Amino acid sequence: MPAGPTDAHLARARDPKAEARERTGDLAHWAARLSWTDVPSDVRERLCLVLLDTFAVTLAGARTQGQRQIRAAWPQPLGDAPLFGAGVLTQVDTAAYLNATALVCSELDEGGKYAKGHPAGHAFPAILALAASLGSPGERTARALLVGYEVAARHGRATALRQGVHPHGNWGVTGAAAGCAVLLGLPAERIAAAIDTAAGLPVAGHFDSALDGHRVRDAWMGA
């Protein structure tokens, strides 16, 4: 006969916070131990495809009139992170915000079916901006992108949004935090803390913005 639930399992079932801490810790330990050489070839190929799509769609969005107007009005202090489509190097937070809004403004960014949203759109702009600023080598950047996508997608799959809530700026914040933590070389415990902190920073915007053409939802992704 299969073994019944242990006391620890029963305790976690009665304490959702303990369960969340354990699952977050599991994700963080996976992220900290991930080696690029252990990543299956089909996953590498998929990551390259998603990254190429992200670059192309961001460049296309950056050339729209709306994004040109935002860049003209937005302060861009000197830094080390590229502003795609603008030929400008600026600070990490500025690059991440403006690249993210450009990425999603044309509704062309990739999506995760089971995540019910856009993992790359949430995670990649922040990770790429920080990687450029840090001068991160390609392998570490690739690991960070993979971690960011995986963590965001898992949170999306596990999240049940209330009727009318848009996923932009929501569960994917955790992926951005996890990927950036990997870039910074943080240990598992601090990666878990980054994910946990990000889980408390979602934007709960209304889905109507996606239907009436309101551009505020692009700002949710940037935020």
Short mmCIF file of N, CA, C and O in Angstrom, two decimals, residues 12 18-33 151 154 188 191-192 195:
data_model
loop_
_atom_site.label_atom_id
_atom_site.label_comp_id
_atom_site.label_asym_id
_atom_site.label_seq_id
_atom_site.Cartn_x
_atom_site.Cartn_y
_atom_site.Cartn_z
N ARG A 12 1.65 21.26 6.44
CA ARG A 12 1.70 22.21 5.34
C ARG A 12 0.32 22.44 4.74
O ARG A 12 -0.01 23.55 4.33
N ALA A 18 3.35 28.21 5.00
CA ALA A 18 4.49 27.29 5.07
C ALA A 18 4.68 26.57 3.74
O ALA A 18 5.81 26.37 3.28
N GLU A 19 3.57 26.20 3.12
CA GLU A 19 3.65 25.55 1.80
C GLU A 19 4.27 26.49 0.78
O GLU A 19 5.12 26.09 -0.03
N ALA A 20 3.85 27.76 0.80
CA ALA A 20 4.40 28.74 -0.15
C ALA A 20 5.89 28.94 0.08
O ALA A 20 6.67 29.03 -0.88
N ARG A 21 6.31 29.00 1.34
CA ARG A 21 7.74 29.16 1.63
C ARG A 21 8.54 27.97 1.10
O ARG A 21 9.62 28.14 0.54
N GLU A 22 8.00 26.78 1.28
CA GLU A 22 8.72 25.59 0.83
C GLU A 22 8.83 25.57 -0.69
O GLU A 22 9.90 25.28 -1.25
N ARG A 23 7.73 25.86 -1.38
CA ARG A 23 7.76 25.84 -2.84
C ARG A 23 8.67 26.94 -3.40
O ARG A 23 9.37 26.73 -4.38
N THR A 24 8.64 28.11 -2.77
CA THR A 24 9.53 29.18 -3.19
C THR A 24 10.99 28.79 -2.99
O THR A 24 11.85 29.04 -3.84
N GLY A 25 11.25 28.14 -1.87
CA GLY A 25 12.61 27.66 -1.61
C GLY A 25 13.07 26.63 -2.62
O GLY A 25 14.23 26.64 -3.06
N ASP A 26 12.15 25.74 -3.02
CA ASP A 26 12.49 24.75 -4.04
C ASP A 26 12.88 25.42 -5.37
O ASP A 26 13.86 25.04 -6.01
N LEU A 27 12.08 26.41 -5.77
CA LEU A 27 12.37 27.13 -7.00
C LEU A 27 13.73 27.84 -6.91
O LEU A 27 14.52 27.83 -7.85
N ALA A 28 13.97 28.46 -5.77
CA ALA A 28 15.22 29.21 -5.60
C ALA A 28 16.43 28.29 -5.62
O ALA A 28 17.47 28.63 -6.21
N HIS A 29 16.33 27.13 -5.00
CA HIS A 29 17.46 26.19 -5.02
C HIS A 29 17.70 25.67 -6.43
O HIS A 29 18.85 25.49 -6.85
N TRP A 30 16.62 25.43 -7.17
CA TRP A 30 16.79 25.03 -8.57
C TRP A 30 17.51 26.12 -9.36
O TRP A 30 18.44 25.84 -10.13
N ALA A 31 17.09 27.36 -9.16
CA ALA A 31 17.69 28.48 -9.88
C ALA A 31 19.16 28.64 -9.54
O ALA A 31 20.00 28.89 -10.42
N ALA A 32 19.49 28.50 -8.27
CA ALA A 32 20.88 28.68 -7.83
C ALA A 32 21.79 27.58 -8.36
O ALA A 32 22.97 27.81 -8.64
N ARG A 33 21.25 26.36 -8.50
CA ARG A 33 22.07 25.22 -8.92
C ARG A 33 22.10 25.02 -10.44
O ARG A 33 22.89 24.23 -10.94
N VAL A 151 10.28 30.77 -13.67
CA VAL A 151 9.64 31.21 -12.43
C VAL A 151 8.35 31.99 -12.73
O VAL A 151 7.32 31.77 -12.11
N ARG A 154 5.65 29.51 -13.99
CA ARG A 154 5.10 28.68 -12.92
C ARG A 154 4.14 29.47 -12.04
O ARG A 154 3.11 28.96 -11.62
N ALA A 188 20.77 30.69 -2.89
CA ALA A 188 19.37 30.26 -2.98
C ALA A 188 18.47 31.00 -2.00
O ALA A 188 17.34 31.39 -2.34
N ILE A 191 17.75 34.38 -3.38
CA ILE A 191 16.88 34.28 -4.55
C ILE A 191 15.44 34.08 -4.09
O ILE A 191 14.50 34.69 -4.62
N ALA A 192 15.26 33.21 -3.10
CA ALA A 192 13.92 32.99 -2.55
C ALA A 192 13.35 34.27 -1.97
O ALA A 192 12.15 34.58 -2.14
N ILE A 195 12.17 36.47 -4.85
CA ILE A 195 10.90 36.00 -5.39
C ILE A 195 9.76 36.35 -4.44
O ILE A 195 8.69 36.82 -4.87
#
